[in-house]
Coordinates of C-alpha atoms in Angstrom, one line a residue:
Chain A
M1 CA -0.4 0.2 -0.4
T2 CA 1.3 3.3 -1.0
R3 CA 1.9 5.6 1.9
I4 CA 0.5 9.3 2.2
N5 CA 3.7 11.4 3.3
P6 CA 2.8 13.4 6.0
K7 CA 4.7 16.8 4.7
R8 CA 3.5 16.6 1.5
E9 CA 2.6 19.9 -0.1
Q10 CA 0.2 22.3 0.9
Q11 CA -0.9 25.9 0.2
I12 CA -2.2 28.1 2.8
S13 CA -5.6 29.6 1.2
P14 CA -7.3 32.8 1.7
S15 CA -9.1 32.2 4.8
G16 CA -5.9 31.0 6.7
L17 CA -6.7 27.5 6.5
K18 CA -4.5 24.9 5.4
R19 CA -5.0 22.9 2.1
V20 CA -2.8 20.2 0.5
V21 CA -3.3 21.0 -3.4
L22 CA -2.8 16.8 -5.1
S23 CA -1.4 18.7 -8.4
A24 CA 1.8 20.6 -6.6
V25 CA 3.3 17.0 -5.8
N26 CA 5.2 16.4 -8.3
K27 CA 4.3 19.5 -11.4
P28 CA 4.8 22.8 -10.0
T29 CA 1.8 25.8 -10.6
G30 CA 2.2 27.1 -13.3
A31 CA 3.8 24.7 -15.6
D32 CA 0.4 22.7 -16.0
S33 CA -0.2 24.5 -19.1
A34 CA 2.0 22.5 -21.9
K35 CA 0.8 19.2 -22.5
P36 CA 4.1 17.0 -23.2
L37 CA 5.5 15.8 -26.6
R38 CA 4.6 12.6 -28.5
T39 CA 7.0 12.6 -31.0
P40 CA 9.6 10.6 -30.9
A41 CA 12.9 11.5 -31.8
K42 CA 14.4 8.3 -34.3
P43 CA 10.9 6.5 -35.6
K44 CA 11.7 2.7 -36.8
T45 CA 8.4 3.2 -38.2
R46 CA 5.9 5.7 -39.6
V47 CA 1.9 6.2 -40.3
L48 CA 0.6 8.2 -43.3
V49 CA -1.9 10.6 -42.9
I50 CA -3.0 11.1 -47.1
V51 CA -5.8 14.5 -46.3
H52 CA -6.6 17.1 -48.8
S53 CA -7.3 20.4 -46.9
V54 CA -10.2 23.1 -47.8
K55 CA -9.0 26.9 -47.7
N56 CA -5.2 26.2 -46.7
A57 CA -7.0 24.5 -43.6
L58 CA -7.6 21.0 -42.7
D59 CA -11.2 20.6 -41.1
D60 CA -12.4 18.7 -38.5
H61 CA -13.1 15.2 -40.3
A62 CA -9.1 15.3 -41.3
L63 CA -7.7 16.5 -38.2
Q64 CA -9.5 13.5 -36.6
T65 CA -8.0 11.4 -39.1
I66 CA -4.6 12.3 -38.0
A67 CA -5.6 12.5 -34.3
A68 CA -6.5 8.6 -34.4
A69 CA -3.1 8.2 -36.5
A70 CA -1.9 9.9 -32.8
I71 CA -3.9 8.0 -30.7
L72 CA -3.2 4.5 -31.7
A73 CA 0.6 5.4 -32.7
D74 CA 3.1 3.6 -30.1
T75 CA 6.4 5.5 -28.8
E76 CA 8.5 4.5 -31.5
T77 CA 6.3 5.2 -34.7
A78 CA 5.8 8.9 -36.0
V79 CA 2.7 10.0 -37.5
V80 CA 3.5 11.7 -40.9
T81 CA 0.9 14.0 -42.7
L82 CA 0.7 14.5 -46.1
V83 CA -2.1 17.4 -47.4
L84 CA -3.4 17.7 -50.2
G85 CA -4.0 21.2 -51.3
E86 CA -2.2 24.6 -49.9
L87 CA -1.8 25.0 -45.9
N88 CA -1.5 27.4 -44.0
E89 CA -1.5 26.1 -40.9
N90 CA 0.5 24.9 -37.2
L91 CA -0.4 21.6 -37.3
S92 CA 1.2 20.7 -33.8
D93 CA -2.0 20.6 -31.6
A94 CA -3.4 18.3 -34.3
G95 CA -1.0 15.2 -34.1
A96 CA 1.4 15.7 -37.0
D97 CA 4.5 14.7 -36.2
E98 CA 6.0 15.4 -39.9
I99 CA 4.1 16.7 -43.0
M100 CA 4.7 17.4 -46.2
V101 CA 2.5 19.1 -48.4
L102 CA 1.6 19.2 -52.1
P103 CA 0.0 22.1 -53.1
A104 CA -0.8 21.8 -56.7
L105 CA -3.4 19.2 -56.2
D106 CA -5.9 21.1 -54.6
F107 CA -9.1 18.8 -54.1
R108 CA -11.0 21.1 -56.3
V109 CA -9.3 20.4 -59.2
F110 CA -9.9 16.8 -61.1
Q111 CA -7.0 15.0 -61.4
P112 CA -6.7 11.2 -59.8
Q113 CA -4.1 9.9 -61.5
V114 CA -1.4 12.6 -60.9
E115 CA -3.1 12.2 -56.9
L116 CA -2.8 8.5 -57.0
A117 CA 0.9 8.7 -59.5
A118 CA 1.9 11.0 -55.9
I119 CA 0.6 8.9 -53.3
L120 CA 2.4 6.0 -54.2
N121 CA 5.5 7.4 -54.7
V122 CA 5.3 8.7 -50.7
I123 CA 4.3 5.1 -49.8
E124 CA 7.2 3.8 -51.8
T125 CA 9.5 5.8 -50.4
L126 CA 8.3 5.9 -46.4
K127 CA 7.1 2.7 -46.3
P128 CA 3.9 3.3 -43.3
T129 CA 2.9 0.8 -41.5
R130 CA -0.3 1.7 -41.5
I131 CA -2.7 4.9 -44.4
F132 CA -5.2 7.2 -42.9
M133 CA -7.4 8.4 -45.1
P134 CA -10.8 10.5 -44.3
D135 CA -14.4 8.6 -45.7
N136 CA -15.1 13.0 -47.2
A137 CA -16.9 13.8 -50.6
I138 CA -13.9 16.1 -51.2
G139 CA -11.5 14.0 -53.0
D140 CA -10.1 11.4 -50.3
G141 CA -13.2 9.4 -50.3
D142 CA -12.3 8.3 -53.3
L143 CA -8.7 8.5 -53.6
G144 CA -8.3 5.8 -51.1
R145 CA -10.5 3.6 -52.9
R146 CA -8.3 4.1 -56.6
L147 CA -5.4 3.7 -53.7
I148 CA -7.1 0.2 -52.3
A149 CA -8.3 -0.5 -55.7
K150 CA -4.5 0.0 -56.7
T151 CA -2.6 -1.6 -54.1
Q152 CA -4.9 -4.2 -53.4
L153 CA -3.7 -4.7 -49.5
T154 CA -6.3 -5.2 -46.6
A155 CA -8.9 -2.0 -46.2
A156 CA -11.5 -0.9 -44.2
T157 CA -14.1 1.4 -45.3
H158 CA -16.5 4.1 -44.0
V159 CA -14.3 2.8 -40.6
V160 CA -17.0 4.4 -37.8
E161 CA -15.1 2.7 -34.4
I162 CA -11.6 1.8 -34.4
D163 CA -9.1 1.4 -31.4
A164 CA -6.0 -0.4 -30.9
K165 CA -7.8 -3.8 -31.7
H166 CA -9.6 -3.3 -34.2
I167 CA -12.0 -1.5 -36.4
A168 CA -15.9 -1.7 -37.3
S169 CA -18.2 0.1 -39.9
K170 CA -21.4 -0.4 -40.1
Q171 CA -22.2 -2.9 -43.1
V172 CA -26.1 -5.3 -45.0
G173 CA -27.2 -1.0 -44.8
G174 CA -26.4 -0.1 -41.0
S175 CA -27.8 -3.0 -39.6
V176 CA -25.1 -4.8 -38.8
L177 CA -21.7 -4.1 -36.7
A178 CA -18.8 -5.7 -38.9
Q179 CA -15.9 -6.1 -36.6
S180 CA -11.7 -6.7 -38.3
A181 CA -8.9 -6.5 -37.1
L182 CA -6.8 -3.4 -38.5
P183 CA -6.4 -3.6 -41.7
T184 CA -3.3 -1.7 -43.8
I185 CA -6.0 1.5 -45.4
I186 CA -8.6 2.8 -42.4
L187 CA -10.8 5.1 -44.7
L188 CA -12.4 6.9 -41.2
A189 CA -15.9 8.3 -41.1
P190 CA -16.8 11.8 -39.2
N191 CA -17.1 12.4 -36.0
V192 CA -15.2 8.6 -34.8
V193 CA -12.4 10.2 -33.1
D194 CA -11.6 12.8 -30.6
S195 CA -9.6 15.1 -32.2
E196 CA -8.7 16.5 -28.5
L197 CA -5.0 14.8 -27.7
P198 CA -3.3 15.4 -25.0
F199 CA 0.2 16.2 -26.0
T200 CA 1.8 18.0 -28.9
S201 CA 3.7 17.2 -31.7
S202 CA 6.4 18.8 -34.0
A203 CA 4.2 19.2 -36.7
T204 CA 8.4 19.6 -39.1
H205 CA 7.8 20.1 -43.0
I206 CA 10.0 17.6 -44.4
N207 CA 10.5 17.3 -48.2
S208 CA 7.4 16.5 -50.6
P209 CA 8.4 14.4 -53.5
K210 CA 8.2 16.1 -56.6
I211 CA 5.1 15.7 -58.3
R212 CA 4.3 15.0 -62.6
L213 CA 0.6 17.2 -63.8
E214 CA -0.8 14.4 -66.6
T215 CA -3.9 15.3 -68.1
G216 CA -4.0 11.2 -69.4
K217 CA -7.5 10.3 -69.5
Y218 CA -9.6 12.9 -66.8
Q219 CA -10.0 16.0 -68.3
D220 CA -11.2 19.0 -65.5
L221 CA -13.8 21.5 -67.0
G222 CA -13.9 23.6 -63.9
L223 CA -16.2 24.3 -61.0
Q224 CA -19.5 25.6 -61.6
S225 CA -21.2 27.0 -58.2
S226 CA -24.7 27.7 -58.2
A227 CA -26.1 30.7 -56.5
A228 CA -26.5 30.1 -52.9
A229 CA -30.5 31.0 -53.3
D230 CA -30.2 27.2 -55.2
I231 CA -28.7 25.5 -52.7
A232 CA -30.5 23.1 -50.5
L233 CA -29.9 24.2 -47.0
E234 CA -28.4 21.0 -45.4
E235 CA -25.7 22.0 -48.8
A236 CA -25.6 25.3 -47.6
D237 CA -22.0 26.8 -47.0
F238 CA -23.2 30.9 -45.6
I239 CA -26.5 31.0 -43.8
V240 CA -28.2 33.7 -42.8
S241 CA -30.5 32.8 -40.4
A242 CA -33.7 35.0 -39.9
G243 CA -35.5 34.2 -36.5
N244 CA -38.2 36.7 -34.2
G245 CA -36.4 39.0 -33.6
V246 CA -35.8 40.6 -37.8
Q247 CA -39.3 42.5 -38.7
N248 CA -38.0 43.5 -41.7
L249 CA -37.3 40.0 -43.8
A250 CA -36.1 42.6 -46.9
T251 CA -33.6 43.4 -45.0
L252 CA -31.7 40.2 -44.4
T253 CA -32.8 39.1 -47.7
T254 CA -30.4 42.0 -48.8
L255 CA -28.0 40.6 -46.5
A256 CA -28.2 37.2 -47.7
N257 CA -27.3 38.0 -51.9
A258 CA -24.7 40.7 -50.8
L259 CA -22.7 37.8 -48.7
N260 CA -24.1 35.7 -51.9
A261 CA -25.5 33.3 -48.1
S262 CA -28.6 30.9 -48.4
I263 CA -31.4 31.9 -46.0
G264 CA -32.9 29.9 -43.1
A265 CA -35.7 30.9 -40.7
S266 CA -36.2 29.6 -36.8
R267 CA -39.8 28.2 -35.9
V268 CA -41.3 30.9 -34.7
V269 CA -40.8 32.6 -38.1
V270 CA -42.2 29.8 -40.6
D271 CA -45.0 29.3 -38.4
D272 CA -45.6 32.9 -38.9
G273 CA -46.2 32.7 -43.0
K274 CA -42.8 35.2 -43.6
L275 CA -41.1 31.8 -44.8
P276 CA -41.5 29.1 -46.4
R277 CA -41.4 25.6 -44.0
D278 CA -38.0 24.2 -46.0
K279 CA -36.4 27.0 -45.0
Q280 CA -36.9 25.5 -41.3
I281 CA -33.7 25.1 -39.5
G282 CA -34.1 23.0 -35.3
A283 CA -35.3 19.7 -34.7
T284 CA -38.4 20.5 -36.5
G285 CA -36.8 21.4 -39.6
K286 CA -33.3 20.8 -41.3
S287 CA -29.8 20.3 -39.7
V288 CA -27.5 22.6 -41.7
T289 CA -23.2 21.8 -41.9
A290 CA -22.5 25.4 -43.1
S291 CA -19.1 26.7 -42.2
T292 CA -20.9 30.1 -41.8
Y293 CA -24.1 30.3 -39.7
L294 CA -24.9 34.6 -39.1
A295 CA -28.1 34.3 -36.8
V296 CA -30.0 37.6 -36.7
G297 CA -32.4 37.5 -34.1
I298 CA -32.4 34.0 -32.5
S299 CA -33.0 33.8 -29.3
G300 CA -31.4 30.2 -29.4
A301 CA -33.9 27.8 -28.4
V302 CA -32.7 25.0 -27.4
Q303 CA -34.4 22.9 -31.1
H304 CA -32.7 25.7 -32.5
L305 CA -29.3 24.6 -31.2
Q306 CA -29.5 21.5 -32.0
G307 CA -30.3 22.2 -36.0
I308 CA -26.9 24.3 -35.9
K309 CA -24.7 22.3 -34.1
D310 CA -22.2 21.1 -37.4
C311 CA -21.4 25.3 -37.8
R312 CA -18.2 25.7 -37.2
H313 CA -19.1 29.8 -36.8
V314 CA -21.7 30.9 -35.6
I315 CA -22.1 34.7 -35.6
A316 CA -24.8 36.2 -33.5
I317 CA -26.7 39.6 -33.7
N318 CA -29.4 39.7 -31.0
K319 CA -30.5 42.3 -28.5
D320 CA -30.5 39.9 -25.2
A321 CA -26.9 39.6 -24.5
S322 CA -28.6 36.5 -21.9
A323 CA -29.9 34.9 -24.8
P324 CA -28.4 31.0 -25.1
I325 CA -27.3 31.9 -28.4
V326 CA -24.7 34.1 -26.8
K327 CA -23.0 31.6 -25.1
R328 CA -23.1 29.3 -28.3
A329 CA -22.0 31.9 -30.6
D330 CA -18.1 32.1 -31.7
L331 CA -19.1 35.8 -32.6
S332 CA -22.1 37.8 -30.5
I333 CA -23.3 41.7 -31.8
I334 CA -25.6 43.1 -28.9
G335 CA -27.8 45.6 -30.7
D336 CA -31.0 46.0 -32.8
A337 CA -30.8 43.2 -35.6
E338 CA -32.5 46.0 -38.1
E339 CA -30.4 48.5 -37.9
V340 CA -27.1 46.4 -37.0
M341 CA -28.0 44.5 -40.5
Q342 CA -28.3 48.0 -42.6
A343 CA -24.9 48.9 -41.3
L344 CA -23.5 45.5 -41.9
I345 CA -25.1 45.9 -45.9
G346 CA -23.3 49.6 -45.9
E347 CA -19.5 48.3 -45.2
I348 CA -20.5 45.3 -47.2
T349 CA -20.9 47.2 -50.4
Q350 CA -18.1 49.6 -48.8
A351 CA -15.7 46.5 -48.9
K352 CA -17.1 45.5 -52.5
V353 CA -16.0 48.6 -53.6
D354 CA -12.6 49.0 -52.4
A355 CA -11.7 45.7 -53.1
Chain B
M1 CA -21.7 -1.5 -83.7
S2 CA -23.1 0.8 -82.1
M3 CA -22.1 1.5 -78.4
K4 CA -22.6 -1.0 -75.4
I5 CA -24.2 -0.3 -72.1
A6 CA -23.6 -2.0 -68.9
V7 CA -25.9 -0.8 -65.7
L8 CA -25.1 -2.9 -62.0
V9 CA -27.6 -2.8 -60.2
S10 CA -27.8 -4.8 -56.3
A11 CA -30.5 -5.6 -54.3
G12 CA -31.5 -3.2 -51.6
K13 CA -33.2 -3.6 -48.8
H14 CA -35.9 -1.9 -46.9
P15 CA -33.9 0.0 -43.9
V16 CA -36.8 -0.5 -41.2
S17 CA -38.9 -3.7 -42.8
G18 CA -35.7 -5.7 -43.9
Q19 CA -38.2 -6.2 -47.2
P20 CA -35.9 -6.8 -50.8
R21 CA -36.9 -4.0 -53.2
H22 CA -34.6 -1.8 -55.2
C23 CA -31.3 -0.4 -54.6
R24 CA -32.5 3.5 -55.4
N25 CA -28.9 4.3 -55.8
D26 CA -28.4 2.0 -58.5
S27 CA -32.1 3.0 -59.9
L28 CA -30.9 6.3 -61.0
A29 CA -27.8 4.5 -62.5
L30 CA -30.7 2.7 -64.7
Q31 CA -32.5 5.4 -65.8
I32 CA -29.7 7.4 -66.6
G33 CA -28.4 4.3 -68.9
L34 CA -31.8 3.9 -70.3
N35 CA -32.0 8.1 -71.4
L36 CA -28.2 8.1 -72.2
T37 CA -29.1 4.1 -74.5
Q38 CA -32.1 6.0 -76.2
S39 CA -30.2 9.3 -77.2
L40 CA -27.2 6.8 -78.9
A41 CA -29.3 3.7 -79.6
A42 CA -26.8 2.1 -77.8
D43 CA -27.3 -1.3 -76.7
L44 CA -27.9 -1.8 -73.0
T45 CA -27.4 -5.2 -70.0
V46 CA -28.5 -4.5 -67.2
L47 CA -26.4 -7.8 -64.5
H48 CA -26.6 -8.3 -61.4
A49 CA -24.3 -10.8 -58.7
G50 CA -26.6 -12.7 -56.6
E51 CA -29.7 -15.1 -56.6
P52 CA -32.0 -14.6 -59.3
S53 CA -34.7 -15.3 -58.0
N54 CA -34.2 -12.3 -55.2
A55 CA -37.3 -9.7 -55.5
A56 CA -35.8 -7.0 -55.5
L57 CA -35.0 -7.9 -59.7
Q58 CA -38.5 -7.5 -59.7
D59 CA -38.9 -4.0 -59.1
Y60 CA -35.8 -3.2 -61.8
L61 CA -38.0 -5.0 -64.4
A62 CA -40.2 -1.9 -63.2
L63 CA -38.6 0.2 -63.4
G64 CA -36.8 -0.3 -67.2
A65 CA -35.0 -3.2 -67.6
S66 CA -35.9 -5.3 -69.9
Q67 CA -33.6 -8.1 -69.1
I68 CA -31.6 -8.8 -66.1
N69 CA -28.5 -10.7 -66.3
V70 CA -27.7 -12.4 -63.0
V71 CA -24.2 -13.4 -62.1
P72 CA -24.2 -16.6 -59.6
A73 CA -23.1 -14.4 -55.7
T74 CA -20.2 -17.8 -55.4
G75 CA -16.5 -16.7 -55.5
D76 CA -15.0 -13.3 -56.6
T77 CA -17.7 -10.8 -57.0
V78 CA -15.6 -8.3 -58.9
E79 CA -13.8 -11.4 -61.3
N80 CA -16.8 -12.5 -62.7
L81 CA -18.4 -9.5 -63.1
A82 CA -15.5 -8.4 -64.8
A83 CA -15.6 -12.0 -67.5
Q84 CA -18.8 -10.3 -68.8
L85 CA -17.7 -6.8 -68.9
Q86 CA -15.2 -7.4 -71.2
N87 CA -16.3 -5.1 -74.6
T88 CA -18.4 -2.5 -72.9
E89 CA -17.8 1.2 -73.2
L90 CA -20.1 2.5 -70.2
I91 CA -20.6 0.7 -67.2
L92 CA -22.9 2.8 -64.2
T93 CA -23.0 2.2 -60.9
G94 CA -24.6 3.1 -57.8
T95 CA -22.0 4.6 -54.8
R96 CA -22.9 2.3 -52.2
A97 CA -25.2 -0.8 -51.6
E98 CA -27.8 -1.0 -48.7
N99 CA -26.8 -4.5 -48.6
G100 CA -23.8 -6.6 -48.0
E101 CA -20.4 -5.1 -46.9
D102 CA -21.3 -1.5 -48.5
S103 CA -18.1 -0.4 -48.9
G104 CA -18.2 1.3 -52.2
L105 CA -15.4 -0.1 -53.5
L106 CA -17.1 -2.0 -56.3
P107 CA -17.0 0.3 -58.9
Y108 CA -13.7 0.5 -58.6
L109 CA -12.2 -3.3 -57.9
L110 CA -13.6 -3.4 -61.5
A111 CA -12.1 -0.4 -62.8
A112 CA -8.3 -1.4 -61.6
K113 CA -9.5 -5.0 -62.7
L114 CA -10.4 -4.5 -66.3
N115 CA -8.0 -1.0 -66.1
L116 CA -10.7 1.7 -66.8
P117 CA -10.7 4.8 -65.4
I118 CA -13.5 5.7 -62.9
V119 CA -15.4 8.6 -62.4
A120 CA -17.0 8.3 -59.0
D121 CA -20.8 10.6 -57.7
A122 CA -21.8 11.4 -61.1
L123 CA -24.9 14.0 -61.4
E124 CA -25.2 13.6 -64.9
I125 CA -23.7 12.3 -68.0
T126 CA -23.3 13.3 -71.5
Q127 CA -21.6 11.6 -74.2
S128 CA -19.7 14.2 -76.6
E129 CA -17.2 12.2 -79.3
N130 CA -15.8 9.5 -77.8
Q131 CA -15.8 11.4 -74.1
L132 CA -17.7 11.8 -71.6
E133 CA -19.2 14.5 -70.0
I134 CA -19.8 14.4 -66.6
L135 CA -21.4 16.5 -63.8
Q136 CA -19.7 15.6 -60.1
F137 CA -20.7 16.0 -56.7
L138 CA -19.1 18.7 -54.6
P139 CA -20.0 19.3 -51.0
K140 CA -21.6 22.7 -50.1
G141 CA -23.4 23.3 -53.2
Q142 CA -20.7 22.9 -55.5
R143 CA -19.9 21.1 -58.8
R144 CA -17.6 20.2 -61.2
R145 CA -17.7 18.9 -64.3
V146 CA -15.4 16.7 -65.8
M147 CA -14.5 15.1 -68.5
V148 CA -13.3 11.3 -69.4
S149 CA -12.8 8.7 -72.3
L150 CA -14.3 5.8 -73.1
P151 CA -14.2 2.8 -72.5
A152 CA -15.4 4.2 -68.7
V153 CA -16.9 3.2 -64.9
V154 CA -19.0 5.5 -64.1
A155 CA -20.3 5.8 -60.6
V156 CA -23.6 7.4 -59.9
H157 CA -24.4 10.0 -56.8
P158 CA -27.7 9.0 -55.2
S159 CA -28.5 12.7 -55.7
A160 CA -28.7 12.4 -58.9
V161 CA -31.5 14.3 -60.7
V162 CA -33.7 11.4 -62.5
A163 CA -37.2 9.7 -62.7
L164 CA -37.4 7.0 -62.1
N165 CA -40.5 5.5 -63.5
F166 CA -42.0 2.5 -62.1
I167 CA -44.8 0.7 -64.8
Y168 CA -46.0 -2.7 -62.9
A169 CA -46.3 -3.9 -66.6
R170 CA -43.2 -4.2 -67.6
Q171 CA -42.1 -5.7 -64.8
N172 CA -44.2 -8.8 -66.2
L173 CA -42.6 -8.5 -69.3
G174 CA -38.8 -8.3 -68.4
S175 CA -36.8 -11.5 -67.9
I176 CA -34.2 -12.8 -65.8
S177 CA -31.4 -14.8 -66.6
T178 CA -28.6 -16.6 -65.0
L179 CA -25.3 -16.6 -66.5
P180 CA -22.3 -18.9 -65.9
A181 CA -19.4 -17.9 -63.0
S182 CA -15.8 -17.6 -64.2
N183 CA -15.0 -17.4 -60.6
T184 CA -16.0 -19.7 -57.7
T185 CA -13.3 -20.2 -55.4
T186 CA -14.2 -17.6 -52.1
K187 CA -12.3 -16.0 -50.2
P188 CA -12.4 -15.7 -46.0
S189 CA -14.3 -12.8 -45.3
Q190 CA -11.5 -10.1 -42.9
W191 CA -15.4 -9.6 -40.9
R192 CA -17.2 -10.6 -38.0
L193 CA -20.6 -9.7 -38.4
E194 CA -22.2 -8.5 -35.0
K195 CA -25.0 -7.0 -34.2
T196 CA -25.3 -3.0 -34.5
R197 CA -25.1 -0.7 -31.3
K198 CA -24.1 2.8 -30.9
P199 CA -20.1 2.5 -32.0
I200 CA -17.1 4.0 -29.2
K201 CA -15.4 6.8 -30.2
L202 CA -12.2 6.8 -30.1
V203 CA -10.3 9.4 -27.1
A204 CA -6.8 9.9 -26.1
S205 CA -6.5 8.9 -22.2
A206 CA -4.3 11.9 -20.8
A207 CA -2.4 11.0 -17.6
L208 CA -4.0 13.2 -15.0
T209 CA -3.5 14.1 -11.5
G210 CA -6.5 13.6 -9.0
H211 CA -6.6 17.3 -8.3
E212 CA -6.9 18.0 -12.3
R213 CA -9.8 15.6 -13.0
L214 CA -11.6 17.0 -9.8
M215 CA -11.5 20.5 -11.6
A216 CA -12.4 19.0 -15.3
A217 CA -15.6 17.4 -12.9
I218 CA -16.4 20.6 -11.2
S219 CA -16.3 23.7 -13.7
S220 CA -17.2 23.6 -16.9
K221 CA -15.6 24.9 -19.9
A222 CA -16.3 28.4 -20.8
K223 CA -19.0 28.7 -23.4
G224 CA -19.7 31.1 -25.6
G225 CA -17.4 32.7 -28.2
A226 CA -16.7 37.3 -28.1
V227 CA -19.2 39.6 -26.9
V228 CA -19.6 42.8 -28.3
N229 CA -21.8 45.1 -25.7
E230 CA -20.1 49.1 -26.9
G231 CA -20.1 51.1 -29.9
N232 CA -22.5 51.9 -32.5
N233 CA -23.4 50.1 -35.7
V234 CA -21.4 49.9 -37.7
E235 CA -18.6 50.1 -35.4
K236 CA -20.9 45.8 -34.9
A237 CA -20.8 45.4 -38.9
Q238 CA -16.7 46.2 -39.0
V239 CA -16.9 44.1 -36.1
I240 CA -18.3 40.9 -38.1
L241 CA -16.4 41.8 -41.4
H242 CA -13.1 41.5 -39.2
Y243 CA -14.2 38.0 -38.0
L244 CA -15.6 37.1 -42.0
R245 CA -12.3 37.8 -42.8
E246 CA -10.1 36.5 -40.6
H247 CA -11.4 33.1 -40.8
Q248 CA -11.5 34.0 -44.6
L249 CA -14.8 33.3 -45.0
I250 CA -15.5 35.9 -47.4
D251 CA -13.4 36.5 -50.3
F252 CA -14.1 40.2 -50.7

């Protein structure tokens, strides 16, 4: 049995009482904010994570995939992250030990044969023991499947559960959870891993291999983005949403047009007949995954917050500083919705003229 | 010689009742195949790997397949299908099945086997010369036009916009025939099937001291971001614009 030292460190509380602080036993106060470094000095093996970047950064799904590789890596394994597309982000908190960037392979350009040749080249030089990729629609799912078909290595797609010993994926239409030992190539579904890590990593940039751009059998004819108003709310990337605090919907529409955003609404607005039912966001309406959600005059009932739980940036304009949306929002503006919207439209028009 | 189009259909399953039915994604591929067959005067073959007696195949007859060729599900499905698709210019499939392994790998494995290019997530397909122009799905409302040379494999996205026509008379007129399987050696599966349950999320275990765990349990993390209470409306609007620019959410 471990004995407790009766003379262990104590602190005197403001009221004059002696208090034993357990964390003070082995750590001086103040230093506990720094996380330990995981990166092995001389890695014996490597695992490879391949992700596409979006807008020069990695999305949550990509970060979760790197986190999975870092959590499962042992003390002698380095996590090498191959980023396809530009990267303007520090990945030391994400768990990446070594980083390679191939800026020419942006996800918006369709060049699967170039990407496949590039990653086969990287695999050839690194000889990773395992390859992790996010199973998403921006190209990683497609590229991962091409890699599986090309290399014929053991693989699993749509992986919904992973730990050190096994992986699991939903099969037979979701009615079966199929389990297997860890294969070589793993395509992870979103939200399978918590991307919060208790350690940091060195995130050193290493030389990325040269790539040869060739068209081959594929040819990209370019993107075509549709007007925000035509996009279904579930797919929209920028949503301006109206709540009960919006008196004048015309102003909101002008604002949405200026920002090239789709229009959403809370239940009250839809019930009042101001906007159609398919614009309703929340538990009884739609769940949205926009990267930007501008909530105007929305107090943020639980049912509404449920519908926007996957939104990355939430900005609220509200009269009431104690409304629940303020706790959810990344930025809250306290003020009259109409006046702030008018000012914002003015600023946007000005910014567009200046640009 | 007219162009050869093949559509691969899988047996679907109702998610709640488990009744056999057509897989909607494959039906979309079938309808796109039918539309192309009509406009190009091509030959259409509908292939299925599995049981010829499956009730799901009746749905495909009603949806426009006049004849369905069934390859037995014994052995390697990819090899068996590839053997039937040697001289086919265009192979259409869905993206993910509703039954079986549902890995979404079949079109890729088939394309690798036949050494053909593959384009996934197709919403619309038009033919021009010896090439296909495909409208491809990307998230966040974006679409992309790509060109691929024939022969090719194309996987249709579940949100492709084509109207399905279910006609009962066609179900009675259509026929189902069985083809011989070229490969009958079954590989052992890596999967161990269990009843579905909520998956367990992988969380990094942190070595926390007793004090840190206690503090984590009794205090909640600070919620919410910046709150702007001060300033006039123009200043508040500038704060929003600054936030949008800082996170690269707008491009002006």
